[in-house]
CSV table of C-alpha atoms and ligand atoms in Angstrom, one decimal:
chain,number,residue,atom,x,y,z
A,9,MET,CA,77.8,150.0,94.5
A,10,GLU,CA,81.0,151.2,93.0
A,11,GLU,CA,83.3,149.0,95.1
A,12,LEU,CA,81.4,145.9,94.0
A,13,LYS,CA,81.7,146.9,90.4
A,14,ASP,CA,85.4,147.2,90.7
A,15,ILE,CA,85.6,143.7,92.2
A,16,ILE,CA,83.4,142.2,89.5
A,17,GLY,CA,85.5,143.9,86.8
A,18,ALA,CA,88.8,142.7,88.2
A,19,VAL,CA,87.6,139.1,88.6
A,20,VAL,CA,86.2,139.1,85.1
A,21,ALA,CA,89.5,140.4,83.8
A,22,GLY,CA,91.3,137.7,85.8
A,23,ASP,CA,93.5,140.4,87.3
A,24,ILE,CA,94.8,139.1,90.6
A,25,ALA,CA,96.5,142.3,91.8
A,26,GLU,CA,93.5,144.4,90.8
A,27,THR,CA,91.1,142.0,92.6
A,28,LYS,CA,93.1,142.1,95.8
A,29,ASP,CA,93.2,145.9,95.7
A,30,ALA,CA,89.4,146.2,94.9
A,31,VAL,CA,88.6,143.8,97.8
A,32,ARG,CA,90.8,145.7,100.3
A,33,GLN,CA,89.2,149.0,99.2
A,34,ALA,CA,85.7,147.6,99.5
A,35,LEU,CA,86.3,146.1,103.0
A,36,SER,CA,88.0,149.4,104.2
A,37,ARG,CA,84.9,151.3,103.0
A,38,GLY,CA,82.6,149.0,105.1
A,39,VAL,CA,81.3,146.6,102.5
A,40,THR,CA,80.5,143.4,104.4
A,41,PRO,CA,82.6,140.3,103.8
A,42,THR,CA,79.5,138.5,102.6
A,43,ASP,CA,78.7,141.1,100.0
A,44,VAL,CA,82.3,141.2,98.9
A,45,ILE,CA,82.1,137.5,98.3
A,46,GLU,CA,78.6,137.0,97.0
A,47,LYS,CA,77.8,140.2,95.2
A,48,GLY,CA,81.4,140.9,94.1
A,49,MET,CA,83.5,137.8,93.4
A,50,VAL,CA,80.7,135.3,92.8
A,51,THR,CA,78.9,137.7,90.4
A,52,GLY,CA,82.2,138.2,88.5
A,53,LEU,CA,82.6,134.4,88.2
A,54,ASP,CA,79.0,134.1,87.0
A,55,VAL,CA,79.9,136.5,84.1
A,56,VAL,CA,83.0,134.5,83.3
A,57,GLY,CA,81.1,131.2,83.5
A,58,GLU,CA,78.4,132.5,81.1
A,59,ARG,CA,81.1,133.7,78.6
A,60,PHE,CA,82.8,130.4,78.9
A,61,ALA,CA,79.5,128.6,78.1
A,62,ASN,CA,79.0,130.8,75.1
A,63,GLY,CA,82.5,130.2,73.8
A,64,GLU,CA,83.5,133.8,74.3
A,65,THR,CA,86.3,132.9,76.8
A,66,PHE,CA,88.4,129.9,77.4
A,67,LEU,CA,89.7,127.6,80.2
A,68,PRO,CA,92.9,129.5,81.0
A,69,GLU,CA,91.0,132.8,81.4
A,70,MET,CA,88.4,131.1,83.5
A,71,MET,CA,91.1,129.7,85.7
A,72,LEU,CA,92.7,133.1,86.1
A,73,SER,CA,89.4,134.6,87.2
A,74,ALA,CA,88.9,131.7,89.7
A,75,ILE,CA,92.4,132.3,91.1
A,76,ALA,CA,91.8,136.1,91.4
A,77,ALA,CA,88.5,135.4,93.2
A,78,ARG,CA,90.2,132.8,95.5
A,79,GLU,CA,92.8,135.4,96.4
A,80,GLY,CA,90.1,138.0,97.0
A,81,ILE,CA,88.3,135.5,99.3
A,82,ALA,CA,91.5,134.8,101.2
A,83,ILE,CA,91.8,138.6,102.0
A,84,THR,CA,88.2,138.8,102.9
A,85,THR,CA,88.5,136.1,105.5
A,86,GLU,CA,92.0,136.7,106.8
A,87,GLY,CA,92.1,138.5,110.1
A,88,MET,CA,88.6,137.6,111.0
A,89,GLU,CA,88.2,135.9,114.3
A,90,LYS,CA,88.2,132.2,114.0
A,91,GLY,CA,84.7,130.9,113.8
A,92,LYS,CA,83.2,134.3,113.0
A,93,TYR,CA,83.1,133.7,109.3
A,94,LYS,CA,81.2,130.6,108.2
A,95,PRO,CA,82.0,129.1,104.8
A,96,ARG,CA,78.9,129.2,102.6
A,97,ALA,CA,79.0,125.4,102.6
A,98,THR,CA,81.6,122.7,102.9
A,99,MET,CA,82.4,119.9,100.4
A,100,VAL,CA,84.6,116.9,101.1
A,101,LEU,CA,86.1,116.1,97.7
A,102,GLY,CA,88.3,113.4,96.3
A,103,THR,CA,89.1,111.3,93.3
A,104,VAL,CA,88.0,107.7,93.9
A,105,LYS,CA,90.2,104.7,94.7
A,106,GLY,CA,92.5,103.5,92.0
A,107,ASP,CA,92.2,106.8,90.1
A,108,LEU,CA,95.1,109.3,90.0
A,109,HIS,CA,93.6,111.9,87.8
A,110,ASP,CA,93.3,115.2,89.6
A,111,ILE,CA,93.3,118.1,87.1
A,112,GLY,CA,89.5,118.2,86.9
A,113,LYS,CA,89.0,117.7,90.6
A,114,ASN,CA,91.5,120.5,91.3
A,115,LEU,CA,89.6,122.8,89.0
A,116,ILE,CA,86.3,122.0,90.9
A,117,ALA,CA,88.1,122.8,94.2
A,118,LEU,CA,89.5,126.0,92.8
A,119,VAL,CA,86.1,127.3,91.5
A,120,LEU,CA,84.2,126.3,94.6
A,121,ARG,CA,86.8,127.9,96.9
A,122,SER,CA,86.7,131.1,94.8
A,123,ARG,CA,83.0,131.3,95.6
A,124,GLY,CA,83.5,131.1,99.4
A,125,PHE,CA,82.8,127.4,99.8
A,126,GLU,CA,85.1,125.3,102.0
A,127,VAL,CA,86.6,122.4,100.2
A,128,VAL,CA,88.3,119.6,102.1
A,129,ASP,CA,90.3,118.0,99.3
A,130,LEU,CA,91.3,114.5,100.1
A,131,GLY,CA,93.4,114.1,97.0
A,132,VAL,CA,93.5,111.1,94.6
A,133,ASP,CA,93.0,107.4,95.1
A,134,VAL,CA,90.7,108.0,98.0
A,135,HIS,CA,89.1,104.9,99.6
A,136,GLU,CA,85.7,104.7,101.1
A,137,GLU,CA,87.1,104.6,104.7
A,138,GLN,CA,88.9,107.9,104.0
A,139,PHE,CA,85.7,109.5,102.7
A,140,ILE,CA,83.8,108.3,105.7
A,141,SER,CA,86.3,109.6,108.3
A,142,ALA,CA,86.4,113.0,106.5
A,143,VAL,CA,82.6,113.2,106.6
A,144,ARG,CA,82.6,112.3,110.3
A,145,GLU,CA,85.3,114.9,111.0
A,146,HIS,CA,84.3,117.8,108.8
A,147,LYS,CA,80.5,117.3,108.7
A,148,PRO,CA,80.2,118.7,105.2
A,149,GLU,CA,76.9,119.4,103.6
A,150,ILE,CA,78.2,118.0,100.3
A,151,LEU,CA,80.4,115.0,99.3
A,152,GLY,CA,82.0,115.3,95.9
A,153,MET,CA,83.6,112.4,94.0
A,154,SER,CA,85.6,112.6,90.8
A,155,CYS,CA,86.5,109.7,88.5
A,156,LEU,CA,88.2,109.7,85.1
A,157,MET,CA,88.3,106.0,84.2
A,158,THR,CA,85.5,103.5,83.6
A,159,ALA,CA,87.5,101.0,85.7
A,160,THR,CA,87.3,103.2,88.8
A,161,MET,CA,83.7,104.3,88.5
A,162,ILE,CA,82.6,101.5,90.8
A,163,GLY,CA,84.5,103.2,93.6
A,164,MET,CA,81.8,105.9,93.7
A,165,LYS,CA,79.1,103.2,94.4
A,166,ASP,CA,81.3,101.7,97.1
A,167,VAL,CA,81.5,105.1,98.9
A,168,ILE,CA,77.7,105.5,98.8
A,169,SER,CA,77.2,102.0,100.1
A,170,ALA,CA,79.7,102.6,102.9
A,171,LEU,CA,78.0,105.9,103.8
A,172,THR,CA,74.7,104.0,104.0
A,173,GLU,CA,76.2,101.2,106.1
A,174,VAL,CA,77.5,103.6,108.8
A,175,GLY,CA,74.3,105.7,108.8
A,176,LEU,CA,75.8,108.9,107.3
A,177,ARG,CA,74.1,108.7,103.9
A,178,ASN,CA,71.4,111.2,104.8
A,179,THR,CA,73.8,113.8,106.2
A,180,VAL,CA,75.3,114.7,102.9
A,181,LYS,CA,74.3,115.5,99.3
A,182,VAL,CA,76.5,113.4,97.0
A,183,ILE,CA,77.6,114.9,93.7
A,184,VAL,CA,79.6,112.8,91.2
A,185,GLY,CA,81.4,113.9,88.1
A,186,GLY,CA,84.2,113.1,85.7
A,187,CYS,CA,84.3,112.2,82.0
A,188,PRO,CA,83.0,108.6,82.1
A,189,VAL,CA,80.2,109.6,84.6
A,190,SER,CA,76.7,110.4,83.4
A,191,GLN,CA,73.3,111.3,84.9
A,192,GLY,CA,72.2,107.7,84.3
A,193,PHE,CA,75.2,106.3,86.2
A,194,ALA,CA,74.7,108.8,89.1
A,195,SER,CA,71.0,107.7,89.5
A,196,GLN,CA,71.9,104.0,89.2
A,197,ILE,CA,74.4,104.2,92.1
A,198,GLY,CA,72.2,106.4,94.3
A,199,ALA,CA,74.1,109.7,94.0
A,200,ASP,CA,72.0,112.8,94.5
A,201,TYR,CA,73.4,114.7,91.6
A,202,TYR,CA,75.6,114.4,88.5
A,203,SER,CA,77.5,117.5,87.5
A,204,ARG,CA,79.2,117.9,84.1
A,205,ASP,CA,81.9,120.5,84.9
A,206,ALA,CA,83.2,123.0,87.4
A,207,GLY,CA,80.8,125.8,86.4
A,208,SER,CA,77.8,123.5,86.6
A,209,THR,CA,78.9,122.2,90.0
A,210,ALA,CA,79.2,125.7,91.4
A,211,ALA,CA,75.7,126.6,89.9
A,212,LEU,CA,74.3,123.4,91.4
A,213,ILE,CA,75.6,124.2,94.8
A,214,GLU,CA,74.3,127.7,94.6
A,215,ARG,CA,70.9,126.2,94.0
A,216,LEU,CA,71.3,123.8,96.9
A,217,LEU,CA,72.3,126.6,99.4
A,218,THR,CA,68.8,127.2,100.7
A,219,GLU,CA,68.4,123.5,101.4
A,220,ILE,CA,71.9,123.5,102.9
A,221,LYS,CA,71.0,126.4,105.2
A,222,MET,CA,68.0,124.4,106.4
A,223,VAL,CA,70.2,121.4,107.3
A,224,ARG,CA,72.6,123.7,109.1
A,225,ASP,CA,69.9,125.5,111.1
A,226,LYS,CA,68.5,122.1,112.1
A,227,ARG,CA,72.0,121.0,113.4
A,228,ASN,CA,72.5,124.2,115.4
B,302,B1M,CO1,94.7,109.4,81.9
B,302,B1M,N1,93.2,108.5,81.0
B,302,B1M,N2,95.4,107.6,82.4
B,302,B1M,N3,96.3,110.4,82.6
B,302,B1M,N4,94.1,110.9,81.0
B,302,B1M,C1,92.2,109.4,80.5
B,302,B1M,C2,91.1,109.7,81.5
B,302,B1M,C3,91.7,108.6,79.3
B,302,B1M,C4,90.2,108.9,78.9
B,302,B1M,C5,92.6,108.7,78.1
B,302,B1M,C6,92.2,107.9,76.9
B,302,B1M,O1,92.4,106.7,76.9
B,302,B1M,N5,91.5,108.5,75.9
B,302,B1M,C7,91.8,107.1,79.8
B,302,B1M,C8,90.7,106.5,80.5
B,302,B1M,C9,89.9,105.6,79.6
B,302,B1M,C10,88.7,105.0,80.3
B,302,B1M,O2,88.8,104.4,81.4
B,302,B1M,N6,87.6,105.2,79.7
B,302,B1M,C11,93.1,107.3,80.7
B,302,B1M,C12,93.9,106.2,81.1
B,302,B1M,C13,93.6,104.9,80.5
B,302,B1M,C14,95.0,106.4,81.9
B,302,B1M,C15,96.0,105.4,82.4
B,302,B1M,C16,95.5,104.0,82.8
B,302,B1M,C17,97.1,105.3,81.3
B,302,B1M,C18,98.1,104.2,81.6
B,302,B1M,O3,98.9,104.4,82.4
B,302,B1M,N7,98.1,103.2,80.7
B,302,B1M,C19,96.7,106.0,83.6
B,302,B1M,C20,95.9,105.7,84.9
B,302,B1M,C21,96.5,106.2,86.1
B,302,B1M,C22,95.5,106.1,87.3
B,302,B1M,O4,94.7,106.9,87.5
B,302,B1M,N8,95.6,105.0,88.0
B,302,B1M,C23,96.5,107.5,83.2
B,302,B1M,C24,97.4,108.5,83.7
B,302,B1M,C25,97.3,109.8,83.3
B,302,B1M,C26,98.3,110.8,83.6
B,302,B1M,C27,99.0,110.6,84.9
B,302,B1M,C28,99.4,110.8,82.5
B,302,B1M,C29,97.5,112.2,83.4
B,302,B1M,C30,96.8,112.6,84.7
B,302,B1M,C31,97.6,113.7,85.4
B,302,B1M,C32,96.8,114.3,86.5
B,302,B1M,O5,95.6,114.2,86.6
B,302,B1M,N9,97.5,114.8,87.5
B,302,B1M,C33,96.4,111.7,82.5
B,302,B1M,C34,95.6,112.6,81.7
B,302,B1M,C35,96.1,114.0,81.7
B,302,B1M,C36,94.5,112.2,81.0
B,302,B1M,C37,93.6,112.9,80.0
B,302,B1M,C38,94.5,113.1,78.7
B,302,B1M,C39,93.2,114.3,80.4
B,302,B1M,C40,92.4,114.3,81.8
B,302,B1M,C41,92.3,115.7,82.2
B,302,B1M,O6,93.0,116.2,83.1
B,302,B1M,N10,91.4,116.5,81.6
B,302,B1M,C42,92.4,112.0,79.8
B,302,B1M,C43,91.8,112.0,78.4
B,302,B1M,C44,90.8,113.1,78.3
B,302,B1M,O7,90.0,113.4,79.2
B,302,B1M,N11,90.7,113.8,77.2
B,302,B1M,C45,92.9,110.7,80.3
B,302,B1M,C46,91.1,117.9,81.9
B,302,B1M,C47,90.2,118.1,83.1
B,302,B1M,C48,90.0,119.6,83.3
B,302,B1M,O8,89.0,117.5,82.7
B,302,B1M,O9,89.3,115.7,84.4
B,302,B1M,O10,87.4,115.5,82.7
B,302,B1M,P1,88.3,116.3,83.6
B,302,B1M,O11,87.4,117.2,84.6
B,302,B1M,C49,86.3,117.9,84.2
B,302,B1M,C50,84.9,117.1,84.1
B,302,B1M,O12,85.1,115.8,83.9
B,302,B1M,C51,84.3,117.5,85.4
B,302,B1M,O13,84.7,118.8,85.6
B,302,B1M,C52,86.1,119.0,85.2
B,302,B1M,C53,86.3,120.4,84.8
B,302,B1M,O14,85.5,120.7,83.8
B,302,B1M,N12,84.5,116.8,86.7
B,302,B1M,C54,83.7,116.9,87.7
B,302,B1M,C55,85.6,116.0,87.0
B,302,B1M,N13,85.4,115.6,88.3
B,302,B1M,C56,84.2,116.1,88.7
B,302,B1M,C57,83.6,116.0,90.0
B,302,B1M,C58,82.4,116.7,90.1
B,302,B1M,C59,81.8,117.4,89.0
B,302,B1M,C60,82.4,117.5,87.8
B,302,B1M,O15,81.6,116.7,91.2
B,302,B1M,C61,82.2,116.3,92.4
């Protein structure tokens, strides 16, 4: 479909104005919002992600593409009746207690939002009680934690223990990441997944979508 090709091209180019135009065109020609997001913007981001992994493009370009896609999604969802559009999945995200690093976390949020996921960003220095009340309030399918210092890694374990204590552990998939975090550490603290970077996190959640859909259907 020509309209989708235009969106993909604009996102790959990281051209925000062009992406917005292409999205408006596609919607006005009857392309569904879901196709605009999933077959247009997400496909464009997949191309960029692959180029990034192959060393053919760099972080600033990837961020521009993510911003372009995020703007495109904002247009796709604006004007729709509240409740009509369901985010593809929701993640509550935060940097753990004692840790003020947020550049990586913000990048994760940007990339996920640009793919039509809702991100409830709790910010930095987030304590377990804040994670718990956000899980209660927003009922996310995913809880994401970021941490940049060895001294604050333990905060991730505290959140998982707190989730278990209040009976919410099985309601969310827990993804952890950040430079001192590893697959081994994630397994040790009982997280469901470790993810290395923003692109892998998006790819991981794409894979989890089927499972997430099943959880959502069960709830409804
Ligand atoms: Co700080 N700092 N810092 N710092 N800082 C590090 C992390 C450090 C490794 C530097 C060093 O010593 N080499 C070191 C930690 C050492 C350790 O514990 N092993 C350190 C330290 C010690 C400190 C202070 C204690 C310094 C001091 O005051 N004495 C202090 C702590 C403050 C606090 O948090 N309480 C401090 C402060 C700061 C600044 C405020 C100056 C600034 C942060 C600004 C900000 O975030 N708004 C800062 C910075 C910039 C860094 C470095 C240089 C860069 C971090 C960064 O933004 N990287 C960092 C050294 C380094 O990493 N090279 C360092 C870019 C970002 C895109 O990558 O955050 O790794 P990153 O995120 C990646 C992945 O990790 C992953 O995906 C992201 C995108 O690819 N990821 C996830 C992250 N979260 C994820 C979550 C997921 C999945 C993937 O799922 C949910």
